[in-house]
Tab-separated table of C-alpha atoms and ligand atoms in Angstrom:
chain	number	residue	atom	x	y	z
A	1	MET	CA	-11.975	-16.501	23.297
A	2	ASN	CA	-15.439	-17.652	22.245
A	3	GLU	CA	-15.926	-20.238	19.526
A	4	GLU	CA	-17.089	-17.711	16.916
A	5	ALA	CA	-14.050	-15.444	17.437
A	6	ARG	CA	-11.738	-18.457	17.325
A	7	LYS	CA	-13.279	-19.511	14.031
A	8	LEU	CA	-12.858	-16.018	12.626
A	9	ALA	CA	-9.259	-15.777	13.828
A	10	SER	CA	-8.303	-19.044	12.192
A	11	THR	CA	-9.977	-18.213	8.905
A	12	ASN	CA	-7.708	-18.534	5.916
A	13	PRO	CA	-5.624	-15.349	6.097
A	14	ILE	CA	-5.675	-14.809	2.367
A	15	ASP	CA	-9.460	-14.992	2.022
A	16	PRO	CA	-10.047	-11.676	0.229
A	17	GLU	CA	-13.558	-11.227	1.587
A	18	PHE	CA	-12.704	-11.733	5.239
A	19	ASN	CA	-12.939	-8.664	7.480
A	20	PRO	CA	-10.554	-9.249	10.406
A	21	TYR	CA	-11.474	-6.211	12.522
A	22	PRO	CA	-14.315	-7.643	14.694
A	23	ALA	CA	-12.240	-10.710	15.645
A	24	TRP	CA	-9.133	-8.604	16.273
A	25	ALA	CA	-11.058	-6.273	18.606
A	26	GLU	CA	-12.288	-9.243	20.616
A	27	GLN	CA	-8.851	-10.887	20.702
A	28	ARG	CA	-7.149	-7.648	21.725
A	29	GLY	CA	-9.526	-7.388	24.689
A	30	GLU	CA	-8.379	-10.818	25.873
A	31	CYS	CA	-4.688	-10.655	24.962
A	32	PRO	CA	-2.976	-8.497	22.324
A	33	VAL	CA	-0.624	-11.382	21.402
A	34	ALA	CA	-2.739	-13.999	19.640
A	35	ARG	CA	-1.787	-17.134	17.751
A	36	LEU	CA	-2.992	-16.745	14.158
A	37	SER	CA	-4.505	-20.216	13.983
A	38	ASP	CA	-3.907	-23.787	15.103
A	39	ASP	CA	-2.386	-24.588	11.719
A	40	PHE	CA	-0.327	-21.431	11.359
A	41	PRO	CA	2.306	-20.986	14.106
A	42	ALA	CA	2.551	-17.179	13.921
A	43	TYR	CA	1.468	-14.603	16.478
A	44	LEU	CA	-0.588	-11.540	15.701
A	45	LEU	CA	0.246	-8.366	17.623
A	46	LEU	CA	-2.948	-6.368	18.033
A	47	SER	CA	-2.295	-3.322	20.238
A	48	HIS	CA	-0.814	-0.028	19.100
A	49	ASP	CA	1.893	-0.063	21.781
A	50	LEU	CA	3.127	-3.560	20.944
A	51	VAL	CA	3.154	-2.993	17.180
A	52	GLU	CA	5.118	0.234	17.597
A	53	GLN	CA	7.544	-1.358	20.075
A	54	VAL	CA	8.283	-4.278	17.739
A	55	LEU	CA	8.680	-2.166	14.576
A	56	ARG	CA	11.119	0.131	16.367
A	57	ASP	CA	13.342	-2.681	17.644
A	58	ASN	CA	15.123	-4.143	14.617
A	59	GLU	CA	17.579	-6.139	16.687
A	60	THR	CA	15.086	-8.239	18.615
A	61	TYR	CA	12.604	-8.431	15.732
A	62	SER	CA	14.200	-9.272	12.404
A	63	SER	CA	12.727	-8.517	8.955
A	64	THR	CA	14.321	-11.600	7.394
A	65	SER	CA	10.893	-13.274	7.628
A	66	ASN	CA	10.060	-11.233	4.501
A	67	ALA	CA	13.063	-12.683	2.685
A	68	VAL	CA	11.929	-16.280	3.214
A	69	GLY	CA	8.373	-15.504	2.107
A	70	ILE	CA	7.920	-13.218	-0.861
A	71	GLY	CA	11.721	-12.820	-1.114
A	72	GLN	CA	11.892	-16.291	-2.698
A	73	ILE	CA	9.919	-14.871	-5.603
A	74	MET	CA	11.409	-11.404	-5.761
A	75	GLY	CA	15.112	-11.911	-5.067
A	76	PRO	CA	16.984	-9.658	-2.611
A	77	MET	CA	14.480	-7.209	-1.150
A	78	ILE	CA	14.974	-4.218	1.092
A	79	VAL	CA	12.004	-5.212	3.286
A	80	GLY	CA	13.737	-8.517	4.079
A	81	MET	CA	17.070	-7.056	5.223
A	82	ASP	CA	18.390	-6.200	8.679
A	83	GLY	CA	21.100	-4.101	10.296
A	84	GLU	CA	24.070	-2.847	8.318
A	85	GLU	CA	22.990	-4.538	5.065
A	86	HIS	CA	19.631	-2.753	5.239
A	87	ARG	CA	21.178	0.583	6.180
A	88	ARG	CA	23.573	0.603	3.232
A	89	TYR	CA	20.983	-0.591	0.732
A	90	ARG	CA	18.361	1.864	1.965
A	91	ASN	CA	20.829	4.757	1.738
A	92	ILE	CA	21.461	3.864	-1.878
A	93	VAL	CA	17.828	3.576	-2.966
A	94	ALA	CA	16.487	6.372	-0.742
A	95	TYR	CA	18.388	8.847	-2.906
A	96	ALA	CA	16.014	8.071	-5.778
A	97	PHE	CA	13.064	8.967	-3.502
A	98	ARG	CA	14.500	12.277	-2.285
A	99	PRO	CA	11.901	15.084	-1.966
A	100	SER	CA	13.088	16.987	-5.086
A	101	ALA	CA	12.763	13.810	-7.212
A	102	MET	CA	9.264	13.176	-5.796
A	103	GLU	CA	8.171	16.770	-6.567
A	104	ARG	CA	9.221	16.280	-10.159
A	105	THR	CA	7.460	12.899	-10.282
A	106	GLU	CA	4.255	14.471	-9.042
A	107	GLU	CA	4.332	17.169	-11.683
A	108	GLN	CA	5.570	15.143	-14.655
A	109	ILE	CA	4.034	11.735	-13.998
A	110	VAL	CA	1.342	11.625	-11.281
A	111	THR	CA	-0.784	14.580	-12.424
A	112	PRO	CA	-0.890	13.752	-16.176
A	113	ILE	CA	-1.676	10.063	-15.559
A	114	ILE	CA	-4.485	10.839	-13.125
A	115	HIS	CA	-6.056	13.447	-15.417
A	116	GLY	CA	-5.590	11.195	-18.449
A	117	LEU	CA	-7.644	8.444	-16.815
A	118	ILE	CA	-10.386	10.905	-15.849
A	119	ASP	CA	-10.423	12.136	-19.476
A	120	GLU	CA	-11.396	8.592	-20.501
A	121	PHE	CA	-14.522	8.253	-18.360
A	122	GLU	CA	-15.460	11.904	-17.868
A	123	LYS	CA	-16.636	12.106	-21.498
A	124	ASP	CA	-19.564	9.858	-20.592
A	125	GLY	CA	-20.842	12.651	-18.386
A	126	LYS	CA	-20.492	15.276	-21.075
A	127	ASP	CA	-22.115	13.155	-23.788
A	128	GLY	CA	-25.377	13.315	-21.900
A	129	LYS	CA	-27.137	15.629	-24.354
A	130	ASP	CA	-30.399	14.383	-22.911
A	131	GLY	CA	-29.371	15.745	-19.530
A	132	LYS	CA	-28.427	12.327	-18.111
A	133	ASP	CA	-25.683	12.056	-15.488
A	134	GLY	CA	-22.326	10.450	-16.296
A	135	LYS	CA	-21.490	7.179	-14.562
A	136	ALA	CA	-18.199	5.546	-13.576
A	137	ASP	CA	-16.758	2.885	-11.301
A	138	LEU	CA	-13.995	4.755	-9.499
A	139	VAL	CA	-12.214	1.497	-8.567
A	140	THR	CA	-12.154	-0.376	-11.876
A	141	GLN	CA	-11.769	2.757	-14.036
A	142	PHE	CA	-9.591	4.903	-11.819
A	143	THR	CA	-8.010	3.905	-8.465
A	144	SER	CA	-6.947	0.427	-9.616
A	145	ARG	CA	-5.317	1.933	-12.689
A	146	PHE	CA	-3.269	4.991	-11.824
A	147	PRO	CA	-0.785	3.557	-9.238
A	148	VAL	CA	0.559	0.831	-11.564
A	149	ARG	CA	0.853	3.312	-14.435
A	150	ILE	CA	2.700	5.746	-12.182
A	151	ILE	CA	5.238	3.116	-11.080
A	152	ALA	CA	5.628	1.959	-14.705
A	153	ALA	CA	6.218	5.535	-15.895
A	154	MET	CA	8.717	6.160	-13.082
A	155	LEU	CA	10.610	3.079	-14.276
A	156	GLY	CA	10.574	4.233	-17.901
A	157	VAL	CA	8.169	1.494	-19.061
A	158	GLY	CA	6.501	2.726	-22.267
A	159	ASP	CA	3.047	2.084	-23.601
A	160	GLU	CA	2.531	-1.436	-22.251
A	161	ASP	CA	-0.512	-3.471	-21.318
A	162	PHE	CA	-0.907	-2.026	-17.832
A	163	ASP	CA	-3.738	-4.396	-16.928
A	164	GLN	CA	-1.311	-7.252	-17.617
A	165	ILE	CA	1.363	-5.679	-15.404
A	166	HIS	CA	-1.228	-5.213	-12.676
A	167	HIS	CA	-2.198	-8.876	-13.025
A	168	TRP	CA	1.459	-9.986	-12.618
A	169	THR	CA	1.705	-7.824	-9.517
A	170	GLU	CA	-1.341	-9.507	-8.018
A	171	GLU	CA	0.095	-12.927	-8.865
A	172	ILE	CA	3.345	-12.074	-7.047
A	173	ASN	CA	1.312	-11.269	-3.940
A	174	LEU	CA	-0.140	-14.805	-3.961
A	175	GLY	CA	3.166	-15.928	-2.436
A	176	PRO	CA	5.721	-18.718	-3.000
A	177	ALA	CA	3.172	-21.557	-2.817
A	178	HIS	CA	1.850	-20.463	-6.220
A	179	PRO	CA	4.009	-21.242	-9.313
A	180	GLN	CA	2.419	-18.368	-11.261
A	181	ALA	CA	3.990	-15.947	-8.730
A	182	PHE	CA	7.494	-16.957	-9.916
A	183	GLU	CA	6.483	-16.700	-13.559
A	184	ALA	CA	5.009	-13.232	-12.976
A	185	SER	CA	8.182	-12.090	-11.225
A	186	ARG	CA	10.259	-13.299	-14.209
A	187	LYS	CA	8.007	-11.436	-16.631
A	188	LEU	CA	8.409	-8.217	-14.670
A	189	ARG	CA	12.177	-8.652	-14.814
A	190	ASP	CA	11.997	-9.234	-18.597
A	191	LEU	CA	9.977	-6.037	-18.909
A	192	LEU	CA	12.646	-4.086	-17.037
A	193	THR	CA	15.757	-5.649	-18.616
A	194	PRO	CA	15.995	-3.427	-21.748
A	195	ILE	CA	15.501	-0.319	-19.599
A	196	VAL	CA	18.157	-1.295	-17.052
A	197	GLU	CA	20.615	-2.253	-19.806
A	198	ASP	CA	19.976	1.028	-21.622
A	199	ARG	CA	20.511	3.139	-18.489
A	200	LYS	CA	23.789	1.354	-17.754
A	201	GLN	CA	25.108	2.771	-21.046
A	202	ASN	CA	23.118	6.007	-21.214
A	203	ARG	CA	22.617	7.617	-17.865
A	204	ARG	CA	19.500	9.786	-17.720
A	205	ASP	CA	17.826	11.960	-15.137
A	206	ASP	CA	15.434	9.219	-13.987
A	207	LEU	CA	14.821	6.687	-11.230
A	208	VAL	CA	16.353	3.659	-12.989
A	209	SER	CA	19.559	5.618	-13.709
A	210	ASP	CA	19.659	6.748	-10.066
A	211	ILE	CA	19.446	3.111	-8.940
A	212	VAL	CA	21.814	1.682	-11.567
A	213	HIS	CA	24.505	4.328	-11.007
A	214	ALA	CA	23.915	4.951	-7.290
A	215	ASP	CA	27.171	5.323	-5.453
A	216	VAL	CA	27.084	5.640	-1.691
A	217	GLU	CA	30.195	5.010	0.376
A	218	GLY	CA	31.785	3.511	-2.742
A	219	ASP	CA	28.941	0.988	-3.209
A	220	GLN	CA	27.059	0.196	-6.373
A	221	LEU	CA	24.293	-2.348	-6.673
A	222	ASP	CA	24.700	-5.612	-8.568
A	223	ASP	CA	22.006	-6.794	-10.992
A	224	GLU	CA	20.225	-8.978	-8.457
A	225	HIS	CA	19.800	-6.025	-6.103
A	226	ILE	CA	18.876	-3.624	-8.924
A	227	TYR	CA	16.069	-5.899	-10.149
A	228	GLY	CA	15.123	-6.850	-6.597
A	229	PHE	CA	14.461	-3.221	-5.810
A	230	LEU	CA	12.860	-2.095	-9.071
A	231	ARG	CA	10.527	-5.069	-9.273
A	232	LEU	CA	9.435	-4.638	-5.631
A	233	LEU	CA	8.061	-1.216	-6.483
A	234	PHE	CA	5.128	-2.752	-8.369
A	235	PRO	CA	3.589	-4.694	-5.464
A	236	ALA	CA	4.834	-2.237	-2.814
A	237	GLY	CA	3.688	0.914	-4.580
A	238	ALA	CA	0.756	-0.081	-6.747
A	239	GLU	CA	-1.249	-2.661	-4.782
A	240	THR	CA	-1.139	-0.491	-1.674
A	241	THR	CA	-1.882	2.959	-3.074
A	242	TYR	CA	-4.725	1.644	-5.203
A	243	ARG	CA	-6.524	0.195	-2.211
A	244	ALA	CA	-5.875	3.190	0.056
A	245	SER	CA	-7.228	5.524	-2.634
A	246	GLY	CA	-10.355	3.382	-3.042
A	247	SER	CA	-10.978	3.448	0.714
A	248	MET	CA	-10.541	7.227	0.721
A	249	PHE	CA	-13.201	7.705	-1.961
A	250	ALA	CA	-15.496	5.149	-0.287
A	251	ALA	CA	-15.257	7.099	2.987
A	252	ILE	CA	-15.836	10.548	1.522
A	253	LEU	CA	-18.640	9.558	-0.828
A	254	SER	CA	-20.399	7.850	2.072
A	255	ARG	CA	-20.324	11.161	3.978
A	256	PRO	CA	-21.972	13.806	1.740
A	257	ASP	CA	-21.476	16.430	4.494
A	258	VAL	CA	-17.682	15.944	4.290
A	259	LEU	CA	-17.845	15.867	0.496
A	260	ASP	CA	-19.596	19.260	0.446
A	261	ARG	CA	-17.073	20.733	2.854
A	262	VAL	CA	-13.957	19.490	1.044
A	263	ARG	CA	-15.305	20.775	-2.276
A	264	GLU	CA	-15.155	24.263	-0.772
A	265	ASP	CA	-12.165	23.788	1.521
A	266	ARG	CA	-9.284	21.821	0.041
A	267	SER	CA	-7.170	22.383	3.150
A	268	MET	CA	-9.089	19.376	4.589
A	269	ILE	CA	-7.364	16.997	2.170
A	270	PRO	CA	-4.305	16.089	4.315
A	271	ALA	CA	-6.569	15.232	7.278
A	272	ILE	CA	-8.805	13.139	4.996
A	273	ILE	CA	-5.789	11.186	3.725
A	274	GLU	CA	-4.269	10.593	7.170
A	275	GLU	CA	-7.601	9.549	8.706
A	276	THR	CA	-8.204	7.156	5.807
A	277	LEU	CA	-4.751	5.600	6.274
A	278	ARG	CA	-5.480	5.197	9.980
A	279	TRP	CA	-9.013	3.849	9.557
A	280	GLU	CA	-8.427	1.500	6.614
A	281	THR	CA	-4.750	0.965	6.002
A	282	ALA	CA	-4.247	-0.876	2.705
A	283	VAL	CA	-1.862	-3.414	4.275
A	284	THR	CA	-3.076	-4.642	7.647
A	285	LEU	CA	-0.034	-6.760	8.599
A	286	VAL	CA	3.736	-6.692	8.377
A	287	SER	CA	6.076	-9.532	9.276
A	288	ARG	CA	8.935	-10.047	11.747
A	289	ILE	CA	10.743	-12.956	13.435
A	290	THR	CA	12.159	-12.948	16.964
A	291	THR	CA	15.956	-13.192	17.221
A	292	LYS	CA	15.851	-14.242	20.897
A	293	GLU	CA	13.304	-15.297	23.499
A	294	VAL	CA	11.000	-12.416	24.397
A	295	GLU	CA	8.012	-11.781	26.593
A	296	LEU	CA	5.218	-9.675	25.084
A	297	ALA	CA	2.049	-9.002	27.076
A	298	GLU	CA	3.039	-11.844	29.419
A	299	VAL	CA	3.330	-14.316	26.518
A	300	THR	CA	6.741	-15.966	26.219
A	301	LEU	CA	7.860	-16.386	22.619
A	302	PRO	CA	11.019	-18.366	21.815
A	303	ALA	CA	13.691	-17.218	19.351
A	304	GLY	CA	12.530	-17.869	15.789
A	305	THR	CA	8.829	-17.109	16.409
A	306	ASP	CA	6.993	-15.577	13.455
A	307	LEU	CA	5.197	-12.362	14.358
A	308	LEU	CA	2.576	-10.432	12.423
A	309	PRO	CA	2.509	-6.899	13.825
A	310	ALA	CA	-0.969	-5.830	12.687
A	311	THR	CA	-0.679	-2.153	11.762
A	312	GLY	CA	-4.399	-2.300	10.926
A	313	ALA	CA	-5.323	-3.544	14.405
A	314	ALA	CA	-2.970	-0.963	15.982
A	315	ALA	CA	-4.931	1.805	14.266
A	316	ARG	CA	-8.213	0.442	15.647
A	317	ASP	CA	-6.926	0.143	19.225
A	318	PRO	CA	-9.237	2.221	21.493
A	319	ALA	CA	-6.180	2.984	23.627
A	320	PHE	CA	-4.755	4.790	20.566
A	321	VAL	CA	-7.844	6.726	19.389
A	322	PRO	CA	-11.403	6.891	20.737
A	323	ASP	CA	-14.189	5.379	18.615
A	324	PRO	CA	-11.565	3.770	16.339
A	325	ASP	CA	-13.921	2.082	13.856
A	326	THR	CA	-15.375	5.413	12.745
A	327	TRP	CA	-13.820	7.376	9.888
A	328	ASP	CA	-13.677	10.903	11.271
A	329	PRO	CA	-11.509	13.421	9.370
A	330	ASP	CA	-12.179	16.012	12.093
A	331	ARG	CA	-10.391	14.049	14.790
A	332	PRO	CA	-7.000	15.461	15.844
A	333	MET	CA	-4.364	13.978	13.508
A	334	GLN	CA	-2.252	11.268	15.164
A	335	PRO	CA	0.948	9.770	13.742
A	336	HIS	CA	-0.399	6.355	12.633
A	337	LEU	CA	1.504	3.196	11.701
A	338	ALA	CA	0.005	2.600	8.240
A	339	PHE	CA	3.433	3.181	6.675
A	340	GLY	CA	5.193	1.292	9.464
A	341	THR	CA	7.770	3.027	11.650
A	342	GLY	CA	11.458	2.739	12.471
A	343	ARG	CA	14.130	1.809	9.947
A	344	HIS	CA	11.813	0.109	7.447
A	345	GLN	CA	9.246	2.905	7.357
A	346	CYS	CA	7.716	3.075	3.883
A	347	LEU	CA	10.060	4.616	1.351
A	348	GLY	CA	7.153	5.562	-0.911
A	349	MET	CA	4.931	7.281	1.665
A	350	HIS	CA	5.350	10.792	0.229
A	351	LEU	CA	4.575	9.483	-3.225
A	352	ALA	CA	1.501	7.607	-1.947
A	353	ARG	CA	0.222	10.753	-0.234
A	354	ALA	CA	0.867	12.829	-3.369
A	355	GLU	CA	-1.061	10.325	-5.500
A	356	MET	CA	-4.033	10.264	-3.118
A	357	SER	CA	-4.125	14.038	-2.869
A	358	THR	CA	-3.858	14.585	-6.628
A	359	ALA	CA	-6.572	11.971	-7.254
A	360	LEU	CA	-8.962	13.583	-4.795
A	361	GLU	CA	-8.376	17.113	-6.106
A	362	ALA	CA	-8.857	15.893	-9.677
A	363	VAL	CA	-12.138	14.083	-8.943
A	364	LEU	CA	-13.509	17.126	-7.103
A	365	ASP	CA	-12.459	19.472	-9.936
A	366	ARG	CA	-13.428	17.329	-12.884
A	367	LEU	CA	-16.579	15.416	-11.853
A	368	PRO	CA	-19.166	18.013	-10.855
A	369	ASN	CA	-21.522	16.943	-8.086
A	370	VAL	CA	-19.904	13.475	-7.933
A	371	ARG	CA	-21.862	11.179	-5.598
A	372	LEU	CA	-22.557	7.481	-4.995
A	373	ASP	CA	-24.832	5.937	-7.603
A	374	PRO	CA	-28.114	5.519	-5.670
A	375	SER	CA	-29.113	2.567	-7.874
A	376	CYS	CA	-26.106	0.485	-6.686
A	377	PRO	CA	-25.275	-1.102	-3.311
A	378	PRO	CA	-23.153	1.141	-1.035
A	379	PRO	CA	-19.370	0.519	-1.207
A	380	ASP	CA	-17.800	-1.993	1.138
A	381	VAL	CA	-14.112	-2.135	2.098
A	382	VAL	CA	-13.086	-5.818	2.011
A	383	GLY	CA	-10.034	-8.010	2.505
A	384	PHE	CA	-7.750	-9.477	5.184
A	385	ALA	CA	-4.077	-8.606	4.536
A	386	PHE	CA	-4.903	-6.123	1.751
A	387	ARG	CA	-8.063	-4.056	2.139
A	388	GLY	CA	-10.022	-1.779	-0.160
A	389	PRO	CA	-13.368	-1.599	-1.984
A	390	ASP	CA	-13.871	-3.744	-5.117
A	391	HIS	CA	-16.267	-1.248	-6.702
A	392	LEU	CA	-17.210	2.368	-6.236
A	393	ARG	CA	-20.021	3.285	-8.587
A	394	VAL	CA	-20.648	6.999	-8.879
A	395	VAL	CA	-22.742	9.427	-10.894
A	396	PHE	CA	-21.712	12.954	-11.799
A	397	GLY	CA	-22.764	15.883	-13.926
B	1	HEM	C1	-0.889	3.798	0.857
B	1	HEM	C2	0.149	3.229	0.285
B	1	HEM	C3	1.220	2.457	1.003
B	1	HEM	C4	1.181	1.773	2.200
B	1	HEM	C5	-0.011	1.616	3.134
B	1	HEM	C6	2.513	1.240	2.417
B	1	HEM	C7	2.882	0.509	3.554
B	1	HEM	C8	4.179	0.134	3.848
B	1	HEM	C9	4.603	-0.464	5.101
B	1	HEM	C10	3.694	-0.792	6.293
B	1	HEM	C11	5.950	-0.665	5.026
B	1	HEM	C12	6.855	-1.214	6.136
B	1	HEM	C13	7.098	-2.707	5.993
B	1	HEM	C14	7.849	-3.295	7.172
B	1	HEM	O1	8.120	-2.606	8.165
B	1	HEM	O2	8.147	-4.495	7.087
B	1	HEM	C15	6.378	-0.235	3.708
B	1	HEM	C16	7.678	-0.318	3.230
B	1	HEM	C17	8.035	0.009	1.941
B	1	HEM	N1	7.257	0.636	0.996
B	1	HEM	FE1	5.322	1.203	1.207
B	1	HEM	N2	3.323	1.577	1.373
B	1	HEM	C18	2.581	2.325	0.485
B	1	HEM	C19	3.031	2.893	-0.699
B	1	HEM	C20	4.287	2.723	-1.232
B	1	HEM	C21	4.757	3.282	-2.486
B	1	HEM	C22	3.933	4.206	-3.391
B	1	HEM	C23	6.035	2.822	-2.677
B	1	HEM	C24	7.019	3.077	-3.795
B	1	HEM	C25	6.762	3.517	-4.954
B	1	HEM	C26	6.376	2.009	-1.529
B	1	HEM	C27	7.593	1.379	-1.334
B	1	HEM	C28	7.997	0.801	-0.151
B	1	HEM	C29	9.329	0.245	0.061
B	1	HEM	C30	10.462	0.215	-0.963
B	1	HEM	C31	9.349	-0.236	1.380
B	1	HEM	C32	10.511	-0.924	2.080
B	1	HEM	C33	11.288	0.033	2.954
B	1	HEM	C34	12.377	-0.670	3.784
B	1	HEM	O3	12.277	-1.887	3.997
B	1	HEM	O4	13.301	0.007	4.213
B	1	HEM	N3	5.293	1.968	-0.683
B	1	HEM	N4	5.286	0.276	3.026
């Protein structure tokens, strides 16, 4: 590996501005199993085949690495469990995400929240009596706002300060080295306590009641597991969907030909969403730890080695798709790994897709002739472990 690539690879992994893809492409060419940095004894997995192999083998590659990281802040978490414990817990919570519940969520929660946010900034376009276009920043006014409100509404949280909740969620993602992450986690639990206590007494037809009263094979969850699951939904469901939605709008608005076509032909929307998730997955890395000595791509890794299967790098592997750095919604759809695969595959993936689809339909319907603001710099997708654009300034009308 040349000096420049080595420097890039060992860059602080939480640097939000760092784009890992050029270094990962170079490293993959040399060896798809790469030590993260001299100071950080974890190994990145950079090819599609290796990432898929590791995510599908839960016995050799344990998820407990998640429990020792963010699990310290969040309490018992489904993403940090293995084997029988994970199977039973997932069966209990998966019920709340069954397709009929998600359909109802889309109709009663997702659609009104998305249209409500557009109501707030769309007026600017209509006020233009002098014929001026409306303006908006689709990240700060839209994509960063609807996912956290949707999770909050699903959990029965009323009219709260959603920007504050979003801020706590971001603090949790800073990890256990940051004391404010623990404080934020406690505040989220305090927010949920009256709702959980109420649903224990008064069962309703909602997600919290489903979790509190879930009964599978005679099991019910204790408080630690109830809060562990409910609180996880904020970082798992909001931070991810917000960034994926921003990347989707950045891609489409940068391709006016695609924008014109999808305005007329909404059947393109599923391909647009899947290609966005492949091209710029919101979470580029997941975490595993080896339970025994293994050999991957001729690299011997002892038991207890931390692995970072890079779902982002897998999606950019030229052995998986040709011309992988290009966003191309016309390419044949491939099953990507953005939502993981195997037993821990994302529980919220249908919800995430529904949110992205509803948001795109709504923007196309409500913001006539929406396009990038030519007076602003073009959007840039940024970040290392979490990726998305910071701003997306558009004009419409
Ligand atoms: C575009 C948006 C999203 C992306 C890219 C994403 C990505 C992922 C990935 C890669 C995993 C697997 C982690 C692993 O194998 O260690 C995962 C798991 C999970 N996700 Fe998502 N996710 C998204 C949206 C959501 C939403 C909206 C929710 C819920 C409201 C959610 C809830 C979960 C949960 C609970 C798990 C743990 C499943 C388990 O461990 O069995 N995610 N997600």
